mmCIF file of C-alpha atoms and ligand atoms in Angstrom:
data_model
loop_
_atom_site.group_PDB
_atom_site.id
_atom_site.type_symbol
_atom_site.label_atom_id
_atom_site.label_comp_id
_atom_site.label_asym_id
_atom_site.label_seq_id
_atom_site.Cartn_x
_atom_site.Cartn_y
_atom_site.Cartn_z
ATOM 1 C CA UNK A 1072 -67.052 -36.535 -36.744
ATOM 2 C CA UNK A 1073 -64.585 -33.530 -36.416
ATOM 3 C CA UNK A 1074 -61.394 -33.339 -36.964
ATOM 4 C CA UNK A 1075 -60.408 -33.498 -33.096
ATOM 5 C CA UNK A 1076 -61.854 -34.574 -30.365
ATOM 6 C CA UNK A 1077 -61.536 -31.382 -28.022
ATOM 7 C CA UNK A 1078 -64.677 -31.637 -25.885
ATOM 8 C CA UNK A 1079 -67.476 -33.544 -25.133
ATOM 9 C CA UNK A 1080 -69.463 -30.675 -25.585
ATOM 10 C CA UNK A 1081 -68.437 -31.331 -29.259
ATOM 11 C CA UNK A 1082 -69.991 -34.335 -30.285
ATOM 12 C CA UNK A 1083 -73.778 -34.721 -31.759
ATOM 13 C CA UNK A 1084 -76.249 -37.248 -30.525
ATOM 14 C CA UNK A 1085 -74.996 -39.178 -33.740
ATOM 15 C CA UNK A 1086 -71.278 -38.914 -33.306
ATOM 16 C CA UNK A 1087 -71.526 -39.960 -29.112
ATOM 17 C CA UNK A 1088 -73.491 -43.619 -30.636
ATOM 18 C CA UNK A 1089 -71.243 -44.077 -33.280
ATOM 19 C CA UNK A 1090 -68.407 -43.791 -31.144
ATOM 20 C CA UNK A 1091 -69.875 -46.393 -28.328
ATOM 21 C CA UNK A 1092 -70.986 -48.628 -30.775
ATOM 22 C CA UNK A 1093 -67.605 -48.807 -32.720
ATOM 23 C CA UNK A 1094 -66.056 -49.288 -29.376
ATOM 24 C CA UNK A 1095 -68.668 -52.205 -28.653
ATOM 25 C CA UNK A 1096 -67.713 -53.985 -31.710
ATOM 26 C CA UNK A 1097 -63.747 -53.651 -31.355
ATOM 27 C CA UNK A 1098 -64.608 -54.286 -27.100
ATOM 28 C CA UNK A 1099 -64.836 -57.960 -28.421
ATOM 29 C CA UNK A 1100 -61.255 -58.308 -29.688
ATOM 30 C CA UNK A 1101 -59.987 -57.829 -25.886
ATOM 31 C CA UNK A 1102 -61.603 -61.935 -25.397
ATOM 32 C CA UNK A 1103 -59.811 -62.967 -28.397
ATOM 33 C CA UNK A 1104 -55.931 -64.416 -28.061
ATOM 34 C CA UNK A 1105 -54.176 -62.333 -30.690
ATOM 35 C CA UNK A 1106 -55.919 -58.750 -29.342
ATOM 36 C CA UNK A 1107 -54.500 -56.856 -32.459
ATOM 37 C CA UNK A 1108 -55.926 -55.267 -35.343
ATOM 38 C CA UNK A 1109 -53.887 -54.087 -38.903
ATOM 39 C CA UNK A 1110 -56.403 -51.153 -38.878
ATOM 40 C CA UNK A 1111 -53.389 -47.920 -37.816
ATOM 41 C CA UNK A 1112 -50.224 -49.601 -39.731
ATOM 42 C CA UNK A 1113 -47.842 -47.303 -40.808
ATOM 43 C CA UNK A 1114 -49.802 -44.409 -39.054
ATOM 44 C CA UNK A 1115 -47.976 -42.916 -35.458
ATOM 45 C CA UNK A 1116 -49.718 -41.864 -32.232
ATOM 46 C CA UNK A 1117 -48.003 -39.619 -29.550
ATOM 47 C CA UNK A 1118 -49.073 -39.666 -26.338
ATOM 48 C CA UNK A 1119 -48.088 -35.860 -25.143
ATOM 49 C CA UNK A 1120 -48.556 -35.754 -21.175
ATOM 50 C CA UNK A 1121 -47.625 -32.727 -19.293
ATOM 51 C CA UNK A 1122 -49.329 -34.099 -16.152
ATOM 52 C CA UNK A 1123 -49.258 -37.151 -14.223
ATOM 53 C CA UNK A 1124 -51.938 -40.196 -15.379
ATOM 54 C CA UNK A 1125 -52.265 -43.489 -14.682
ATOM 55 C CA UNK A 1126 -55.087 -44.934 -16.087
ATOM 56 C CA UNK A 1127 -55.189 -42.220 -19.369
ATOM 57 C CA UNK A 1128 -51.785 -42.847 -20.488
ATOM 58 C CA UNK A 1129 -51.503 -46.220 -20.676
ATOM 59 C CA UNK A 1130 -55.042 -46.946 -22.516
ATOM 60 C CA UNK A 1131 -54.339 -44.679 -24.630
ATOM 61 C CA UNK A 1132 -51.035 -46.408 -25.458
ATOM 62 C CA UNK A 1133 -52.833 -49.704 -25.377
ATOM 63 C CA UNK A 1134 -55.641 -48.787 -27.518
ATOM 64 C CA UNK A 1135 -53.100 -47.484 -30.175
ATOM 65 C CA UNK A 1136 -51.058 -50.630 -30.440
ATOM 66 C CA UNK A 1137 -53.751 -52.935 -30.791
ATOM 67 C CA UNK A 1138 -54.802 -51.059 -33.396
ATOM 68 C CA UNK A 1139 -50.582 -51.493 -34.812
ATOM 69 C CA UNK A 1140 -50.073 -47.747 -34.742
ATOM 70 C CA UNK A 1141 -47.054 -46.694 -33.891
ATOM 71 C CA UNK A 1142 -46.768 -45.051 -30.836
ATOM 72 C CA UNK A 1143 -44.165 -42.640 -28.897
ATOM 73 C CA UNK A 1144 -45.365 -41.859 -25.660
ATOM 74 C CA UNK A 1145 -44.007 -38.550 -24.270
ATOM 75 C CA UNK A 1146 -43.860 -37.151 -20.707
ATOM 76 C CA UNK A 1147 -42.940 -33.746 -20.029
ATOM 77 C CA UNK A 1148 -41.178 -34.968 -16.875
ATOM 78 C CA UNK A 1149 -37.276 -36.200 -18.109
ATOM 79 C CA UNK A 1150 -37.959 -34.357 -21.638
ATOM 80 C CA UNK A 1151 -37.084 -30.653 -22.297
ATOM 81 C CA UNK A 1152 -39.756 -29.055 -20.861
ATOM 82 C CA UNK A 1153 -38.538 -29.282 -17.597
ATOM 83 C CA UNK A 1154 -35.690 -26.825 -19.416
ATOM 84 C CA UNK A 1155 -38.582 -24.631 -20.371
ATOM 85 C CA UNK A 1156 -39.092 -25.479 -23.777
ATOM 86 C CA UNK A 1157 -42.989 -24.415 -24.860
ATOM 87 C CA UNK A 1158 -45.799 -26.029 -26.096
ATOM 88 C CA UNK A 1159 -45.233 -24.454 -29.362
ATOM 89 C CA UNK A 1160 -41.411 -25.560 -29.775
ATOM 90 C CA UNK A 1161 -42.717 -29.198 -28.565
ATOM 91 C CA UNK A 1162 -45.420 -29.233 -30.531
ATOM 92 C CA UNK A 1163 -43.144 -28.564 -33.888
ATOM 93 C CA UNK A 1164 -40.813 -31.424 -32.886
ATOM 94 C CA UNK A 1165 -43.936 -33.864 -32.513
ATOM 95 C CA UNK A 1166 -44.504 -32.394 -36.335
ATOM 96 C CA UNK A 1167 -41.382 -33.038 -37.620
ATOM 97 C CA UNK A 1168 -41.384 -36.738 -36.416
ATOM 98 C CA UNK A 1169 -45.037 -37.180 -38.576
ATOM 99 C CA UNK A 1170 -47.217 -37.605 -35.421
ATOM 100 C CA UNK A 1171 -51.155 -38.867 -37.632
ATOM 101 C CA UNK A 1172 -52.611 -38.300 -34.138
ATOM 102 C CA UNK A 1173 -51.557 -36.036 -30.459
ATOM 103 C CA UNK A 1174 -52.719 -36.806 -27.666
ATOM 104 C CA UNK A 1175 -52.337 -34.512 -24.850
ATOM 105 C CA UNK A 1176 -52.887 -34.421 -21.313
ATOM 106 C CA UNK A 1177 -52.237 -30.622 -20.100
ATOM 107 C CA UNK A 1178 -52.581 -28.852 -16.437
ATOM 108 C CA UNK A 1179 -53.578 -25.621 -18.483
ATOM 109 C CA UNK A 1180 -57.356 -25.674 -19.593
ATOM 110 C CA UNK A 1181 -57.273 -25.027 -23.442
ATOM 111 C CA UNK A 1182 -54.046 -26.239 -24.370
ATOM 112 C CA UNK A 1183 -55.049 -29.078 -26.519
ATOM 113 C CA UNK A 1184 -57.411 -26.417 -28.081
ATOM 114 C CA UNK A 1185 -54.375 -24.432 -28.877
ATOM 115 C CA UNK A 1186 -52.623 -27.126 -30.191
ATOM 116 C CA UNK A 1187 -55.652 -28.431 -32.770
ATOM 117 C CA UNK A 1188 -56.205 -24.411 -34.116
ATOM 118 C CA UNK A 1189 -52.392 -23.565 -34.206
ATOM 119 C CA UNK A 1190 -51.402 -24.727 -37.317
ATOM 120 C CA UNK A 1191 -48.072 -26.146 -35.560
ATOM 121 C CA UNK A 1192 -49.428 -29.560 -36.558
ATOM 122 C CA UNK A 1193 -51.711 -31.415 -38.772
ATOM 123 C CA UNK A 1194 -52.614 -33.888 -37.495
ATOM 124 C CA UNK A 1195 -55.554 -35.127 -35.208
ATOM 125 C CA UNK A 1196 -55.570 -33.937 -31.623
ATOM 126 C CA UNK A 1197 -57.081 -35.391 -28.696
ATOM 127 C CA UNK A 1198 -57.518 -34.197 -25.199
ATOM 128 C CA UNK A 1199 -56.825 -36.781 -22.718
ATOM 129 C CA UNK A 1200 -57.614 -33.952 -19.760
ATOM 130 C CA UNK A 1201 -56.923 -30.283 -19.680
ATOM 131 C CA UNK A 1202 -56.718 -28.441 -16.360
ATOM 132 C CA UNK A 1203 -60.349 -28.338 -14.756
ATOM 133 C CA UNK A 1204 -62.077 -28.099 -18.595
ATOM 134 C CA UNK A 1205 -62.717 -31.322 -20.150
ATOM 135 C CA UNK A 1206 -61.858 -35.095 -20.726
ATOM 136 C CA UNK A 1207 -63.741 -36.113 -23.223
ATOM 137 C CA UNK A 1208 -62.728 -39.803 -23.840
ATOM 138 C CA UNK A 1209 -63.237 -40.455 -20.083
ATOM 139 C CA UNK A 1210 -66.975 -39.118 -20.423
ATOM 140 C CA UNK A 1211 -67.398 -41.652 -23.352
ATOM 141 C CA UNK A 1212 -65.973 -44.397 -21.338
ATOM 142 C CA UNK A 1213 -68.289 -43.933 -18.702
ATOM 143 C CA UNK A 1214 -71.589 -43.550 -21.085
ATOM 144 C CA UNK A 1215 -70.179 -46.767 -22.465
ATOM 145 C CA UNK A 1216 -70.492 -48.242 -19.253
ATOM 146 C CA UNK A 1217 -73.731 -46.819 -18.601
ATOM 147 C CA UNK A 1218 -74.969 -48.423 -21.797
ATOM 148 C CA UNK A 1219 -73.832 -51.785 -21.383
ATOM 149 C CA UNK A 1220 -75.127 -52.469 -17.892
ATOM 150 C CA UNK A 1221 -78.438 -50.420 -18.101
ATOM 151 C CA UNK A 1222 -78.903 -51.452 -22.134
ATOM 152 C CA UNK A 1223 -77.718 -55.019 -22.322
ATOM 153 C CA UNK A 1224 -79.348 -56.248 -25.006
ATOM 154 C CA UNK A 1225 -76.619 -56.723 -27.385
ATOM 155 C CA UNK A 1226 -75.109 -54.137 -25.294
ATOM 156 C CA UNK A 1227 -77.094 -51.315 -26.503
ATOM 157 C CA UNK A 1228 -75.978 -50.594 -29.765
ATOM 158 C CA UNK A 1229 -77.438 -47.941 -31.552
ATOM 159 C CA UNK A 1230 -79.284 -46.719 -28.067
ATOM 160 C CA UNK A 1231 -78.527 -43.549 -26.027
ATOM 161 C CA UNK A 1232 -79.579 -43.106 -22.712
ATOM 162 C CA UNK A 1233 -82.631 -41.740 -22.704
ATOM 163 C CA UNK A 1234 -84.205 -41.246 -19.566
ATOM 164 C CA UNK A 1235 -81.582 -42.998 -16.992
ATOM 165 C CA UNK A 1236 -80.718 -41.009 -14.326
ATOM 166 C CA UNK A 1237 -76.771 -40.313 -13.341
ATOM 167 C CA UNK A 1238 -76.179 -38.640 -10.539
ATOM 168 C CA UNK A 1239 -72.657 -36.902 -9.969
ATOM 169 C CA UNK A 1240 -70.896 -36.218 -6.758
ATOM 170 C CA UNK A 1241 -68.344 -34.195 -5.192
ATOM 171 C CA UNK A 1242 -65.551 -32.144 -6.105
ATOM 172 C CA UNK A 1243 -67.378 -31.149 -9.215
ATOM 173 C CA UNK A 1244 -65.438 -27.652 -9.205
ATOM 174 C CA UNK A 1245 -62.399 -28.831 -10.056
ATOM 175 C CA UNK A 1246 -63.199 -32.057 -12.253
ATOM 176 C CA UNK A 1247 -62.510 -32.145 -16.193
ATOM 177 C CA UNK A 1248 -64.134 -35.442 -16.112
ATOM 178 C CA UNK A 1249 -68.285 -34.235 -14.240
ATOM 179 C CA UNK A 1250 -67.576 -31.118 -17.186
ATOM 180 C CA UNK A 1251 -66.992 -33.546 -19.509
ATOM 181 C CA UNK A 1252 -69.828 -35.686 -18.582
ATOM 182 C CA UNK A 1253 -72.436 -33.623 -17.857
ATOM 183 C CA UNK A 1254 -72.331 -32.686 -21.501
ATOM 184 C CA UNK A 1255 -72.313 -35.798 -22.969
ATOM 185 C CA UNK A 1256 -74.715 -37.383 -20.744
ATOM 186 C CA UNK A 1257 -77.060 -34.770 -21.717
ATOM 187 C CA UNK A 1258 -76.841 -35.056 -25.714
ATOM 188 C CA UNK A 1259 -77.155 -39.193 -25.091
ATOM 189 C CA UNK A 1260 -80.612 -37.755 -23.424
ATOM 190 C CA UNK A 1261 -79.842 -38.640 -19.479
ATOM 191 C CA UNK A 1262 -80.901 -36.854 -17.039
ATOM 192 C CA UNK A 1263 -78.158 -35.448 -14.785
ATOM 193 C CA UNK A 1264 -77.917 -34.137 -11.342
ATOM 194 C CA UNK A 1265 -74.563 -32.934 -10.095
ATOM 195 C CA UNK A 1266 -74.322 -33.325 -5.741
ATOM 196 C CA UNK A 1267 -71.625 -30.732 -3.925
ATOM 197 C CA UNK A 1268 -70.990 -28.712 -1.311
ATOM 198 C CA UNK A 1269 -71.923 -25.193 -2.166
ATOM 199 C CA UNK A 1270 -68.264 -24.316 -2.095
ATOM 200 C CA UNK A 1271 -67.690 -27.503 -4.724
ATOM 201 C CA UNK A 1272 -70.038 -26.082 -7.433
ATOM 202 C CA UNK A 1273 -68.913 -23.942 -10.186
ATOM 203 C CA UNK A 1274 -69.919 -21.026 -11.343
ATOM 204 C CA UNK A 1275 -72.086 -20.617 -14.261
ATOM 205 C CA UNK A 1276 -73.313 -24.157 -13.463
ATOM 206 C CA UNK A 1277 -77.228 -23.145 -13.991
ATOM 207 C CA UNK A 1278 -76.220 -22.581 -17.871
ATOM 208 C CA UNK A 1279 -75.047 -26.487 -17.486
ATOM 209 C CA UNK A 1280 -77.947 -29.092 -19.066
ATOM 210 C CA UNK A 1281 -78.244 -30.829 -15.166
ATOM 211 C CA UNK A 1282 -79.932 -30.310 -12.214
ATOM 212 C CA UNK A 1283 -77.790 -29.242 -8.871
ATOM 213 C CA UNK A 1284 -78.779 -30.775 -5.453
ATOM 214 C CA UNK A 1285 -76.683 -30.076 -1.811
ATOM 215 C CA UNK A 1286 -78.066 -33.679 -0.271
ATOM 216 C CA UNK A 1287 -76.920 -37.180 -1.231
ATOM 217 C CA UNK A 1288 -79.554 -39.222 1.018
ATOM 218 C CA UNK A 1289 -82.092 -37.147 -1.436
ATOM 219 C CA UNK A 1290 -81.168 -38.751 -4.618
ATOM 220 C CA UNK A 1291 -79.276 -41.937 -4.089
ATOM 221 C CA UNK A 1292 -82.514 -43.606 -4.090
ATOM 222 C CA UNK A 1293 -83.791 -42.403 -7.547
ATOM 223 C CA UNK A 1294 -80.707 -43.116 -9.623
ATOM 224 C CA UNK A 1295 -79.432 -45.442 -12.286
ATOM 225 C CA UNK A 1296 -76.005 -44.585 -11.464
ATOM 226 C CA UNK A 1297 -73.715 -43.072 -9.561
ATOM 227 C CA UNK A 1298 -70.581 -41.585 -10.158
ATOM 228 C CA UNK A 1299 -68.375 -40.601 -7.097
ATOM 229 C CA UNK A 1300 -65.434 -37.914 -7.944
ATOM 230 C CA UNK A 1301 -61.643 -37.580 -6.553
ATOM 231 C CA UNK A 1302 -61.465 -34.612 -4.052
ATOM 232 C CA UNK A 1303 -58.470 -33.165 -6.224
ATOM 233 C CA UNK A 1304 -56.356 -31.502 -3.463
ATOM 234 C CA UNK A 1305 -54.051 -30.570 -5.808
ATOM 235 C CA UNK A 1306 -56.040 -28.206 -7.539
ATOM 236 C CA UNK A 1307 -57.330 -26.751 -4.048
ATOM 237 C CA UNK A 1308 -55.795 -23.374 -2.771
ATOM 238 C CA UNK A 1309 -58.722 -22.723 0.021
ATOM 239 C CA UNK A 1310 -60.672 -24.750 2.316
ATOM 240 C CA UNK A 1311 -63.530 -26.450 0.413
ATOM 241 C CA UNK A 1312 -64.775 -28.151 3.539
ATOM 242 C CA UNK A 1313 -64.503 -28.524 7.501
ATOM 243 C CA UNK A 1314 -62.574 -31.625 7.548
ATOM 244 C CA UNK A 1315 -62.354 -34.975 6.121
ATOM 245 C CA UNK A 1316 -64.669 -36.607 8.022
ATOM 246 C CA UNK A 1317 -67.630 -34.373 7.378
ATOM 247 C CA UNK A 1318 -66.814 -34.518 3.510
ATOM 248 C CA UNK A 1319 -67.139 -37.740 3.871
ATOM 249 C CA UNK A 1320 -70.222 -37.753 5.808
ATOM 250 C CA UNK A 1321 -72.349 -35.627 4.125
ATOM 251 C CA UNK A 1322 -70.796 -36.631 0.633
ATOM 252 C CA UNK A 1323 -68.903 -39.520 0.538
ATOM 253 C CA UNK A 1324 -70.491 -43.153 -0.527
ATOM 254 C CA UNK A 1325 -70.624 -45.680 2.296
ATOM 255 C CA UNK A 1326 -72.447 -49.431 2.400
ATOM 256 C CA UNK A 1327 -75.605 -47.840 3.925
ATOM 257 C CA UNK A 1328 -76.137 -45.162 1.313
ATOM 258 C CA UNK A 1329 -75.077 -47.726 -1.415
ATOM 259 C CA UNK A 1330 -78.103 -49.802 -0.061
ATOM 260 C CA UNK A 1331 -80.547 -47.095 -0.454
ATOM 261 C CA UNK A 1332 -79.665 -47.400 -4.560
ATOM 262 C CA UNK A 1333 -81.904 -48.893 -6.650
ATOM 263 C CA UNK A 1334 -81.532 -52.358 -6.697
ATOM 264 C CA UNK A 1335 -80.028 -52.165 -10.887
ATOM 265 C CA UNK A 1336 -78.024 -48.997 -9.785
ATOM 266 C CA UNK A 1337 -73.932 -48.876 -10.137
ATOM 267 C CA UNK A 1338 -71.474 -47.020 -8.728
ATOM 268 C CA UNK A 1339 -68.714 -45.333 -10.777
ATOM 269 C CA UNK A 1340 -65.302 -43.709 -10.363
ATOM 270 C CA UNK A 1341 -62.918 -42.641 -13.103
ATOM 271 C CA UNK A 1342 -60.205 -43.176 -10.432
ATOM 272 C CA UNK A 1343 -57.636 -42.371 -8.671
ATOM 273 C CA UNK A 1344 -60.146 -43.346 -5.576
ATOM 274 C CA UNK A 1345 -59.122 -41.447 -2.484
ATOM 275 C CA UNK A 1346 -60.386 -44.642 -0.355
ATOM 276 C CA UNK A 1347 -62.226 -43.816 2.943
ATOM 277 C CA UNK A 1348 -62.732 -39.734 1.483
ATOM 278 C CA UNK A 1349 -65.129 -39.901 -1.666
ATOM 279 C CA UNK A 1350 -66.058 -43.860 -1.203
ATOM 280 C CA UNK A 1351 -65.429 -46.391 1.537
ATOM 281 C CA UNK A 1352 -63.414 -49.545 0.833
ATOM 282 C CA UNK A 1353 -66.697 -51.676 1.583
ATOM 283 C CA UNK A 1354 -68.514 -49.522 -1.751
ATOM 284 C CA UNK A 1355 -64.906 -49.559 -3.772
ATOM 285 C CA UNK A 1356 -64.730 -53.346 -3.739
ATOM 286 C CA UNK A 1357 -68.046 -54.185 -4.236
ATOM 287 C CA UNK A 1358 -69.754 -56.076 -6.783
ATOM 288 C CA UNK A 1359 -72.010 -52.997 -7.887
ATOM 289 C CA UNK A 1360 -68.265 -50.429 -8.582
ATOM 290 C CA UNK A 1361 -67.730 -50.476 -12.147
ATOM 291 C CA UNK A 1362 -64.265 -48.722 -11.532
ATOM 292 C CA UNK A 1363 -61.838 -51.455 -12.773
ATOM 293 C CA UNK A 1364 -64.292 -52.524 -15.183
ATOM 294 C CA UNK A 1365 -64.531 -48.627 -16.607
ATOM 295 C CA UNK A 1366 -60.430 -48.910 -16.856
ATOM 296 C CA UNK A 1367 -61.103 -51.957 -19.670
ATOM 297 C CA UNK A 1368 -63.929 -50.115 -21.341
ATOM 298 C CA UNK A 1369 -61.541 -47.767 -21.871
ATOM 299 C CA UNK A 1370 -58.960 -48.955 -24.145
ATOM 300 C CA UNK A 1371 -62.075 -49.610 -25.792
ATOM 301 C CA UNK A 1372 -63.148 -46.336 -26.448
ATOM 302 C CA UNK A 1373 -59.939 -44.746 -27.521
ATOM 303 C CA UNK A 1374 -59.452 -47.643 -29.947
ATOM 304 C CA UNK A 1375 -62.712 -46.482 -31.189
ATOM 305 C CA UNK A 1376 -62.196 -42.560 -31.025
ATOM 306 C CA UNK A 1377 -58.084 -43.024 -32.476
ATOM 307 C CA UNK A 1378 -59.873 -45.179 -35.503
ATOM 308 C CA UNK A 1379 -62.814 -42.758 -36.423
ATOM 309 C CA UNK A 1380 -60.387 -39.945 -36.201
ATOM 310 C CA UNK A 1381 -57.466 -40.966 -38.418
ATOM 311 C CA UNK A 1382 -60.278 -41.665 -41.049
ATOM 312 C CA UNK A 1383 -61.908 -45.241 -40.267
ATOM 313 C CA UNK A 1384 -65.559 -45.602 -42.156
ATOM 314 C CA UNK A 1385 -68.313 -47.735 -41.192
ATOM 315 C CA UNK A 1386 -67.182 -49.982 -43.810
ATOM 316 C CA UNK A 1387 -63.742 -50.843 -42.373
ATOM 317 C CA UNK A 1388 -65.800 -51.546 -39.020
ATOM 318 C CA UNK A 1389 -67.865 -53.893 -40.629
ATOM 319 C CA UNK A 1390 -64.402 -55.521 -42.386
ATOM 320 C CA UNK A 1391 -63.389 -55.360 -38.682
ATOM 321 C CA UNK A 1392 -66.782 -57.434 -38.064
ATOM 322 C CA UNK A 1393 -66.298 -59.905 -40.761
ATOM 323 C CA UNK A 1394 -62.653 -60.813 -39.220
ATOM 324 C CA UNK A 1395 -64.260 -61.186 -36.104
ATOM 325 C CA UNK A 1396 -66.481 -63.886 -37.025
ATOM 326 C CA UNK A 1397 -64.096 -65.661 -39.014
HETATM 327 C C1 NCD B 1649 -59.362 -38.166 -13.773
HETATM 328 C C2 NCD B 1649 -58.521 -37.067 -14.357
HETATM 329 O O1 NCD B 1649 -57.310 -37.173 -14.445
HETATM 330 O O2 NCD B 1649 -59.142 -36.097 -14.754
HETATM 331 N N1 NCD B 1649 -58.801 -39.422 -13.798
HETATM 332 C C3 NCD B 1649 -58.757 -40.150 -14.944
HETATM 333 O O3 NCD B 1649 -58.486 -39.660 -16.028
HETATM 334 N N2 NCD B 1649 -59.067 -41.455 -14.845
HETATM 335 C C4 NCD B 1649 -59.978 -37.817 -12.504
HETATM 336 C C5 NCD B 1649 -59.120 -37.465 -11.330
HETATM 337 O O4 NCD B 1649 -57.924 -37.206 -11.451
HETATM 338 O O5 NCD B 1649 -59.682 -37.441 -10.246
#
């Protein structure tokens, strides 16, 4: 493992398992009563978020405290960046106060680069989402999820994906987290098609390891999974699209395209859901979207990634094993 965890793009073949399977083994301390583990005492996480999260930000803070790290969560909103303090001047206040790990959520693609190459602090960064780049920890949250539905067999451990087929849809333009997954998909040996609008494609995609398709009703039916994206109006300055309701049509995931899945096949969404846009309510609340279920898997995951990074070994996870079956 590096020393940060930047990009998915990052991480071997080797690194991707290691990470899933440590998550699988600390995944079993959310049944237990007493959810905490000694493993980060003494050792403080910030939580550095310069844009607005939901989901991120508090499983990231989770994740940290059941491992007993100490944890100061930061949002730029209410703090002195809104006085136009920089990500350099932040950055050596998070130093001063000892931060072991940063974790930073930034509307500008390559700040949490920035921050890991800088020198303004030492210790481990991790990008929890950077402009339209990459967010990495959500693309391992969603292989996990892969894994333990398609793999289930002791949940997969050790396996990659070899062979299953994701399929991901929409805006994938502006979306850290298809970037994100696309390349770790791809290592894990999936096979990955991306569905958009000609207008929702990026550039530069055909260098991407996936295949590109412009019809849905094409593909649903040959997939182990599918993961629906948030039209991110915020990020739009153009028209993408006609209107809503074509979007929807021609993109979107309703109950009679869900039934043309594979019988096996889930549905994804790293959330927000724009409800009735990307996915119908009938698709969002059914037994086959692994949405809320990809929320839990991922306090999971950055348990797993926060532990490997501030210098957990095999060995502790297998002293983390032994107190399990205590
Ligand atoms: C995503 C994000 O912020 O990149 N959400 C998330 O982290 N769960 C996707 C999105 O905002 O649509």
């Amino acid at each position: 493992m590096k020393r940060h965890l930047i990009s998915a793009a990052d991480l071997s073949r080797d690194d991707a398992v290691l990470i899933l399977d440590t998550a699988e083994e600390l995944a079993r301390l959310a049944d237990r009563p007493i959810k905490k583990l000694p493993t980060l005492r003494g050792r403080t996480v910030v939580n550095l978020f310069f844009e607005d999260s939901t989901r991120t930000r508090i499983s990231f803070e989770a994740a940290a405290k059941r491992l007993s790290a100490d944890v100061i969560n930061f949002s730029a909103k209410g703090s002195s960046v809104s006085k136009g303090e920089s990500l350099k001047d932040t950055a050596l206040t998070l130093e001063a106060m000892g931060a072991d790990a940063v974790v930073i959520r930034h509307h500008a693609s390559g700040a949490p680069h920035r921050l890991a190459t800088s020198g303004w602090i030492n210790g481990a960064v991790v990008n929890a989402g950077d402009g339209t780049h990459e967010h990495p920890t959500q693309a391992l949250l969603d292989a996990f999820t892969v894994r333990r539905h398609l793999s289930p067999a002791a949940s997969g451990v050790g396996q990659d994906l070899a062979g299953r087929r994701i399929t991901i849809v929409g805006d994938v333009l502006h979306s850290r987290v298809a970037r994100s997954n696309v390349h770790l998909l791809s290592t894990l040996g999936a096979e990955v098609t991306l569905v958009a609008p000609p207008t929702l494609v990026p550039f530069g995609v055909e260098s991407w390891p996936c295949e590109v398709s412009y019809d849905l009703d094409a593909v649903v039916g040959k997939t182990d999974a599918v993961m629906m994206l948030r039209v991110q109006r915020e990020r739009m300055n153009a028209a993408f699209f006609p209107t809503e309701r074509e979007y929807a049509r021609r993109y979107g995931l309703d109950g009679d395209r869900m039934a043309r899945m594979p019988e096996h096949a889930i549905v994804m969404h790293p959330g927000p859901m724009n409800r009735g846009m990307e996915i119908t309510a009938e698709v969002a609340d059914s037994d086959r979207c692994t949405a809320v279920e990809q929320v839990a898997n991922g306090v999971s995951i950055r348990m797993a990634v926060l532990y490997l990074l501030l210098g957990g070994n095999e060995s502790a996870v297998a002293a983390a094993r032994t107190e399990e079956s205590k």
